[in-house]
mmCIF file of C-alpha atoms in Angstrom:
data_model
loop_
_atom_site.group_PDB
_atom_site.id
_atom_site.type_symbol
_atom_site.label_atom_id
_atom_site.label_comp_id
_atom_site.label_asym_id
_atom_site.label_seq_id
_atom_site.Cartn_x
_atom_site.Cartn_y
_atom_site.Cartn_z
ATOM 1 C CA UNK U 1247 -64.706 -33.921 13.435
ATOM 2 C CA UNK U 1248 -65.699 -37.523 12.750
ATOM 3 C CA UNK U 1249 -62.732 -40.020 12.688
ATOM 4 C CA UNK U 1250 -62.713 -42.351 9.180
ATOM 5 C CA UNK U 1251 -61.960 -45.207 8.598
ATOM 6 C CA UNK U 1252 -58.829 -44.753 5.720
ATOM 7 C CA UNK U 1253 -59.453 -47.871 4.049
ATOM 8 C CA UNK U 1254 -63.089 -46.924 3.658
ATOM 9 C CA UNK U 1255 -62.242 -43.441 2.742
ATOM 10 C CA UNK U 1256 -59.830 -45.078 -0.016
ATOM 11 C CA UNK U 1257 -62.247 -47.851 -0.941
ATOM 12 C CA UNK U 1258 -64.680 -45.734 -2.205
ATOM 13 C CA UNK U 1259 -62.983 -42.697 -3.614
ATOM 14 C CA UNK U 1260 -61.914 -44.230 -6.981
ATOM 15 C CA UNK U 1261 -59.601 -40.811 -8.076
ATOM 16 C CA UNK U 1262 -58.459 -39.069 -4.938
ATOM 17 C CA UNK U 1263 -55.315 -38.192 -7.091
ATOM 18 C CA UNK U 1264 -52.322 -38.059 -5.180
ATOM 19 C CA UNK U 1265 -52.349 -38.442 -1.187
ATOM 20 C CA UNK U 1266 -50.491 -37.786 2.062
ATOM 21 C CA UNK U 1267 -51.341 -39.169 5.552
ATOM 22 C CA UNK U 1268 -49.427 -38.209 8.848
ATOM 23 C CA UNK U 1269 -50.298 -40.037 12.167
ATOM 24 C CA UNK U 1270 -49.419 -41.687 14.949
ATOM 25 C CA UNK U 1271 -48.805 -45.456 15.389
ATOM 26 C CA UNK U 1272 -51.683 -47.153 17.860
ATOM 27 C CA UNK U 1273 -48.616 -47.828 19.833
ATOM 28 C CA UNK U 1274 -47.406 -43.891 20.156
ATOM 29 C CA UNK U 1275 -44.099 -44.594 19.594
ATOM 30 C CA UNK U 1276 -43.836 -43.796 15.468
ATOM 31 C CA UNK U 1277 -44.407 -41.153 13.575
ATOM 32 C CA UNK U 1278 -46.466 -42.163 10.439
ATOM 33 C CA UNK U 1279 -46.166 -41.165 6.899
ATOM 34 C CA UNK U 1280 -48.094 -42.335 4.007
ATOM 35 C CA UNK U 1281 -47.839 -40.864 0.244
ATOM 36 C CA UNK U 1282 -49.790 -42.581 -2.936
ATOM 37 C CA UNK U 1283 -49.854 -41.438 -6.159
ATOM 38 C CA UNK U 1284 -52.331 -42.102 -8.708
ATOM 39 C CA UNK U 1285 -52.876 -42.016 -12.612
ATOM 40 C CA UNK U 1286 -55.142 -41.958 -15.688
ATOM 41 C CA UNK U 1287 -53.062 -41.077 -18.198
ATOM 42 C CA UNK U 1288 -50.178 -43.026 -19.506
ATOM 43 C CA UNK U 1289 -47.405 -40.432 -18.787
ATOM 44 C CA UNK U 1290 -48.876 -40.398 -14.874
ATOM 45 C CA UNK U 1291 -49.189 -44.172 -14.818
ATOM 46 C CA UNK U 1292 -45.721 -44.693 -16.265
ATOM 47 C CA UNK U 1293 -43.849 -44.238 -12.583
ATOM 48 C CA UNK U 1294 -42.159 -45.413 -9.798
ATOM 49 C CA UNK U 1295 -40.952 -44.675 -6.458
ATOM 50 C CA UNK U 1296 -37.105 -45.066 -5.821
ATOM 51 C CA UNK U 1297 -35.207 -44.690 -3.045
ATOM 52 C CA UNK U 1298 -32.509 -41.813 -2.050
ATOM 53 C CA UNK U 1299 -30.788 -40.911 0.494
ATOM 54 C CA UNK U 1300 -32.836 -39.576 3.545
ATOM 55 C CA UNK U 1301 -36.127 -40.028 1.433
ATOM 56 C CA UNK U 1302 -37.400 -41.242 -2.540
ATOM 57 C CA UNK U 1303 -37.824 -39.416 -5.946
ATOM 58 C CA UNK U 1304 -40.633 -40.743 -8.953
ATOM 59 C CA UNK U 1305 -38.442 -41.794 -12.069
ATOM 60 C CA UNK U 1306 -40.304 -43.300 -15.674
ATOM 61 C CA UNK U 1307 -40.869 -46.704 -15.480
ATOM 62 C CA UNK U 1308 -40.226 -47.135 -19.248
ATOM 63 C CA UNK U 1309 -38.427 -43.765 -19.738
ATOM 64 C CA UNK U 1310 -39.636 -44.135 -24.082
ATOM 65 C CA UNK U 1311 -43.430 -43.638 -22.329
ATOM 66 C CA UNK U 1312 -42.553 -39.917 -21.082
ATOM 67 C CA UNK U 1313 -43.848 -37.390 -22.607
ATOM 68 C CA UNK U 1314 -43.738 -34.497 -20.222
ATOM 69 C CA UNK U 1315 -41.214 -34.695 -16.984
ATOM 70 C CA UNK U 1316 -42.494 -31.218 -15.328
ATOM 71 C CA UNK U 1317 -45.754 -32.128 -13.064
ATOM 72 C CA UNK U 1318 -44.619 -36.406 -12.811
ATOM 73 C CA UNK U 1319 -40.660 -36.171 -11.808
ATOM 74 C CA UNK U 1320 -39.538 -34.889 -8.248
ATOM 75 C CA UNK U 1321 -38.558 -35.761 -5.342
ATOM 76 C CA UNK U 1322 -41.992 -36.659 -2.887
ATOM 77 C CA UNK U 1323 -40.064 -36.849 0.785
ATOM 78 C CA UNK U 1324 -36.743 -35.253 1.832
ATOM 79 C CA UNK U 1325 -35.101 -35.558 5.298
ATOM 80 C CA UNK U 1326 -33.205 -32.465 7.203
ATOM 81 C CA UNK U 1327 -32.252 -33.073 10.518
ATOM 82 C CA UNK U 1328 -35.257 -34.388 12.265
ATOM 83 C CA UNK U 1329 -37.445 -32.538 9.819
ATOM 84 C CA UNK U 1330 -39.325 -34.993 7.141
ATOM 85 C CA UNK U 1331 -41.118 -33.251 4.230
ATOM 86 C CA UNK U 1332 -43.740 -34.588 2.027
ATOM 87 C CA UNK U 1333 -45.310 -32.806 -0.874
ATOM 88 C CA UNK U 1334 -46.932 -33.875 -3.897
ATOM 89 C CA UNK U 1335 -44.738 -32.184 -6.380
ATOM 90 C CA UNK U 1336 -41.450 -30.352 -6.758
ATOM 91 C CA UNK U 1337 -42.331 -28.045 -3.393
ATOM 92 C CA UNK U 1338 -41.136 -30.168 -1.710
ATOM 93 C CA UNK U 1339 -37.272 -29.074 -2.707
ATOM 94 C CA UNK U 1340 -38.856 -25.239 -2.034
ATOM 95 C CA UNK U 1341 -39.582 -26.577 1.375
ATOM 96 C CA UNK U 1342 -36.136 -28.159 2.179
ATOM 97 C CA UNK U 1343 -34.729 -24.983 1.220
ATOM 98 C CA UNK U 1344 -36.015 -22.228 3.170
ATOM 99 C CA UNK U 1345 -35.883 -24.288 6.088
ATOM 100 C CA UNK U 1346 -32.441 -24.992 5.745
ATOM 101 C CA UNK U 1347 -31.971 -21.449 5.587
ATOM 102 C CA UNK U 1348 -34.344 -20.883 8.687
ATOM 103 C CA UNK U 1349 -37.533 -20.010 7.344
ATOM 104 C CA UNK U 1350 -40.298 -21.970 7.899
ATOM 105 C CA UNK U 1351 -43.086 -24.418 6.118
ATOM 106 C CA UNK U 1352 -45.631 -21.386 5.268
ATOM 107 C CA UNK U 1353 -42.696 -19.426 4.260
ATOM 108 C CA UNK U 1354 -41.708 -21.553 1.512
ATOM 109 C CA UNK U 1355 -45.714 -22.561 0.501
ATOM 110 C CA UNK U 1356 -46.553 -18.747 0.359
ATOM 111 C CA UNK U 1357 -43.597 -18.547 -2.865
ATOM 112 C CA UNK U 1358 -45.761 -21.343 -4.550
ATOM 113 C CA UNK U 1359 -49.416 -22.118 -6.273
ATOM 114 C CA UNK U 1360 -51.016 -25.064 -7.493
ATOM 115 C CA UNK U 1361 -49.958 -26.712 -10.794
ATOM 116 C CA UNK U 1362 -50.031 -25.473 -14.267
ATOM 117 C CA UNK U 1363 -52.263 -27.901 -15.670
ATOM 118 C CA UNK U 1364 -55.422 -26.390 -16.964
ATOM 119 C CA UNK U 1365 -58.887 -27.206 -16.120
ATOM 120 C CA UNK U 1366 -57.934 -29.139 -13.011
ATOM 121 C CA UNK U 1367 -55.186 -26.690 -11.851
ATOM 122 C CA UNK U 1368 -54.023 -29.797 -9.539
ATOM 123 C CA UNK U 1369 -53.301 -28.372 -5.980
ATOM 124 C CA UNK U 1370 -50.263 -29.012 -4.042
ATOM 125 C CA UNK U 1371 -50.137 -31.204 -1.219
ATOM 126 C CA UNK U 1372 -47.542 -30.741 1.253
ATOM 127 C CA UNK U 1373 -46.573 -31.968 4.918
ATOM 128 C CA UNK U 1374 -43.786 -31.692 7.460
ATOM 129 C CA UNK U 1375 -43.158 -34.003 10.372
ATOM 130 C CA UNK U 1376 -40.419 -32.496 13.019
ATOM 131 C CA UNK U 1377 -39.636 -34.934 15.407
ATOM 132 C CA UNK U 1378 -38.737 -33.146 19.138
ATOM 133 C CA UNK U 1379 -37.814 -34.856 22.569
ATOM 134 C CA UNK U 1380 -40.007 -38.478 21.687
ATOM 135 C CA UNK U 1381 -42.677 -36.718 20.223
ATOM 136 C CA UNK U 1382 -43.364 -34.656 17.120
ATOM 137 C CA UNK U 1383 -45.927 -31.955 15.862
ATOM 138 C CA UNK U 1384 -46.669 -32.204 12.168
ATOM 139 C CA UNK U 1385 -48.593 -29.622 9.454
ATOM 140 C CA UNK U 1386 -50.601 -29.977 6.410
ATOM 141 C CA UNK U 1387 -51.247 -27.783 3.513
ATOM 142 C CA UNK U 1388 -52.735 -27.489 0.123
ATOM 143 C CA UNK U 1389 -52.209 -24.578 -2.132
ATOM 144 C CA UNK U 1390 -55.295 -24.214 -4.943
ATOM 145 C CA UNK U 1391 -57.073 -22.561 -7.618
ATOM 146 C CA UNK U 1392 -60.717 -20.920 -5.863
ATOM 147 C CA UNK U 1393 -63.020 -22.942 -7.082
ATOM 148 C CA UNK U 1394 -60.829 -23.736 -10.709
ATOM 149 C CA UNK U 1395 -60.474 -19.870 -11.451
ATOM 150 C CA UNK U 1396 -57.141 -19.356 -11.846
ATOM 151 C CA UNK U 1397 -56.940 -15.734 -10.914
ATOM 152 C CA UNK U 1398 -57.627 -16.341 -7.241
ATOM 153 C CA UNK U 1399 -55.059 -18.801 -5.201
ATOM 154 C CA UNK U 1400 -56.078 -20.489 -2.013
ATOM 155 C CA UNK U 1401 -53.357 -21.745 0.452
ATOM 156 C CA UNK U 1402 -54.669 -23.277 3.683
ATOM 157 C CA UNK U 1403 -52.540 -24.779 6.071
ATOM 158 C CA UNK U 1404 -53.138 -27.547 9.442
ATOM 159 C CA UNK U 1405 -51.041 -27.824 12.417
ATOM 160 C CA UNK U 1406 -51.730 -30.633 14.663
ATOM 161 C CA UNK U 1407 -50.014 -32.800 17.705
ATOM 162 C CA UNK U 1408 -49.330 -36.328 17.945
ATOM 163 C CA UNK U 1409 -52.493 -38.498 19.398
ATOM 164 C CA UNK U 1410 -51.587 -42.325 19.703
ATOM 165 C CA UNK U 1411 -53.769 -44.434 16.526
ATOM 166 C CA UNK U 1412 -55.030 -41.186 14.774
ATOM 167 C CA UNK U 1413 -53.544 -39.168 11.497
ATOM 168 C CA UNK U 1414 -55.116 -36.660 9.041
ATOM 169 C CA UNK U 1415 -55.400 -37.623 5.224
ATOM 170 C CA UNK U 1416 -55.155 -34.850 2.553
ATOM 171 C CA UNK U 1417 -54.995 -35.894 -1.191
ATOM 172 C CA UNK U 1418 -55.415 -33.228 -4.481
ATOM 173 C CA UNK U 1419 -58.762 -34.291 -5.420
ATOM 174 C CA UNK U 1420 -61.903 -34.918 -4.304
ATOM 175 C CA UNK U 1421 -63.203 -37.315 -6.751
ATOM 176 C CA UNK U 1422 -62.893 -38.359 -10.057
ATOM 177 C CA UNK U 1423 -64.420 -36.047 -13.133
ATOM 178 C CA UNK U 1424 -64.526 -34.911 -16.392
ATOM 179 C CA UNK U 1425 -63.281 -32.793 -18.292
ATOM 180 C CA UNK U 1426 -62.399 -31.229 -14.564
ATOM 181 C CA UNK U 1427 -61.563 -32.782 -11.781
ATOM 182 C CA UNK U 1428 -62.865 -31.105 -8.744
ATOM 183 C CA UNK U 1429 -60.155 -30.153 -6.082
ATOM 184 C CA UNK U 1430 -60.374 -31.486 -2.153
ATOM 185 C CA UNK U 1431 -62.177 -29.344 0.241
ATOM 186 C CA UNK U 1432 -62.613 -28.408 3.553
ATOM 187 C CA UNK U 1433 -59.912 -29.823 6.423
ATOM 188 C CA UNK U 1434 -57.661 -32.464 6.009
ATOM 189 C CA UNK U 1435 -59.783 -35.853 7.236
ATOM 190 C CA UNK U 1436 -59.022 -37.268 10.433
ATOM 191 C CA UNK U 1437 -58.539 -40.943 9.890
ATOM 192 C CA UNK U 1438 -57.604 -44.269 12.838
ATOM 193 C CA UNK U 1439 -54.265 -45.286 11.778
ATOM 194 C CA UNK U 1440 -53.739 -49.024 12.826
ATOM 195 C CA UNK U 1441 -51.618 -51.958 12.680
ATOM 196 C CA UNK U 1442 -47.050 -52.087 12.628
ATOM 197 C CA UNK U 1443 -45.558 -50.741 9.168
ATOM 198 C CA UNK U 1444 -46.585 -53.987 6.697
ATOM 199 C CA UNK U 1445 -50.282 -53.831 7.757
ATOM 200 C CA UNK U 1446 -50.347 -50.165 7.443
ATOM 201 C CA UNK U 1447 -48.949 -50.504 4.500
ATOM 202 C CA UNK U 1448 -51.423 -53.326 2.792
ATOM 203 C CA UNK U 1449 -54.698 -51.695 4.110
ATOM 204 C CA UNK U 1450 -53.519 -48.435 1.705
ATOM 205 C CA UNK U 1451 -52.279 -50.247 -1.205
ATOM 206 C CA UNK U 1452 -55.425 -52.904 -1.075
ATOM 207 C CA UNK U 1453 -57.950 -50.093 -0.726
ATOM 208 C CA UNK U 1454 -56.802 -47.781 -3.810
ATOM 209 C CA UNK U 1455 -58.528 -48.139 -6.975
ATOM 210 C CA UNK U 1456 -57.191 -51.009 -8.809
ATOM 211 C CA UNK U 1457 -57.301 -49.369 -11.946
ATOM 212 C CA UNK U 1458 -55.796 -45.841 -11.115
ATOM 213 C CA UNK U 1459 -53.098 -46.498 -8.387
ATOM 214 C CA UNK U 1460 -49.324 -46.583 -9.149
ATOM 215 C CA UNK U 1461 -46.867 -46.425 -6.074
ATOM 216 C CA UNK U 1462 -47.221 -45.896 -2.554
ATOM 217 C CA UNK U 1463 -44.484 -44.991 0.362
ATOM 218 C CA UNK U 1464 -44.867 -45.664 3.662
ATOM 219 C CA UNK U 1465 -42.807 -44.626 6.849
ATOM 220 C CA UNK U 1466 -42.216 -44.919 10.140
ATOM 221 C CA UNK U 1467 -40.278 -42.780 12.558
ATOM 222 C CA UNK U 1468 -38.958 -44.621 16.188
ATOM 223 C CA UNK U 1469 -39.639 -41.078 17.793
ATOM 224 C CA UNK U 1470 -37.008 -41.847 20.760
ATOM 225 C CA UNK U 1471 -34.418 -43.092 18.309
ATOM 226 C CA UNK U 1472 -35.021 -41.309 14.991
ATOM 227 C CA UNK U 1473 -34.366 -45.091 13.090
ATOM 228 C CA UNK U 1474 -37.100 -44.805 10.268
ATOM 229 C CA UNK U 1475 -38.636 -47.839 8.600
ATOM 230 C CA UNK U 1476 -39.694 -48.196 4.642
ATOM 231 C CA UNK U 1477 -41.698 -49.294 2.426
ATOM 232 C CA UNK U 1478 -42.402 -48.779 -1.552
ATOM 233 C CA UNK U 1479 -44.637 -50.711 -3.378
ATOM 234 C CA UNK U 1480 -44.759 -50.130 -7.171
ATOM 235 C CA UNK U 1481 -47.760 -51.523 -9.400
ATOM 236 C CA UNK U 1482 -44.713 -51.177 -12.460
ATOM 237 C CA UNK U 1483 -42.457 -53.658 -11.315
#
């Protein structure tokens, strides 16, 4: 599989909805999270990232702008253990769940589909980083309509091991449209991952659509010490 360029990849997808990345630092000594979500309507543009404890939730920027909580509010990334979970919508508390109870990533996915929101049927995004002995493995799934019939669910899922300056990119769709907006396909993209935390960071938020983006998280994970590093940039300030 060719290796991208993310900026690139970002640059010139102006919709690719909402997106996670999972890497490794150039360095090899970080696990690296990414998670962006974009907007075109008012109720998805009205949001921000805030912190909580072990990870963030979206909350209404101006909370008289919200017209519909279900698909917009959640919690993105929650921490168990040494376990990090990313997803694109409320999953991501399915996820936390059934592993805390044992069971594993697919187990929770396989309980879920992608959204309720007719004609795009918006897939779910979800990851999980588990950090083990310096290093850590990491999966990637997204659960979808076939081809926008809702009848028929798809639910593919990517395991992959650490490799020093490279990380896989997976985001809802694959770009813009209208009146549907056509889901991603095929495997998640394998993508360089460069720079410390900050230039990570900028080359994401620089490179989404000016227009459509609306908050971005980025992490890092010392992999011998478990420390994490943060950043949240909001376009609502």
């Amino acid at each position: 599989m060719e290796t991208k360029c993310i900026a690139c990849e970002l640059k010139n997808n102006s919709y690719p909805g909402r997106g996670i990345i999972i890497g490794t630092s150039e360095c090899g000594k970080y696990a690296v999270i990414g998670y962006f979500i974009m907007g075109r309507s008012v109720n998805s543009r009205n949001r921000v990232f805030v912190e909580q404890e072990g990870g963030i939730r979206t909350e209404a920027f101006d909370p008289a702008k919200l017209s519909d909580p279900s698909l917009v509010i959640y919690a993105p990334v929650r921490v168990l253990g040494d376990t990090t979970v990313v997803t694109n919508g409320d999953q991501t508390d399915t996820v936390y769940d059934f592993l805390k109870e044992g069971k594993t990533f697919e187990d929770a996915l396989r309980t879920r589909c992608y959204e309720p929101d007719e004609p795009n049927y918006t897939p779910r995004i979800s990851g999980v980083v588990v950090r083990n002995n310096g290093t850590f493995d990491y999966k990637l799934s997204i659960l979808k309509s076939s081809e926008g019939n809702p009848n028929f669910h798809e639910r593919q899922f990517f395991e992959y091991m650490a490799q020093p300056g490279i990380g896989h990119f997976i985001h809802t769709y694959k770009c813009d449209g209208n009146p549907r907006i056509p889901s991603f396909e095929g495997e998640p993209e394998r993508i360089t991952i460069k720079g410390n935390i900050d230039e990570f960071t900028d080359t994401l938020w620089t490179n989404l659509n000016e227009d459509n983006k609306v908050s971005l998280f980025t992490r890092f994970i010392n992999l011998e010490t478990g420390e994490t590093e943060t950043r949240i940039i909001n376009k609502n300030q």
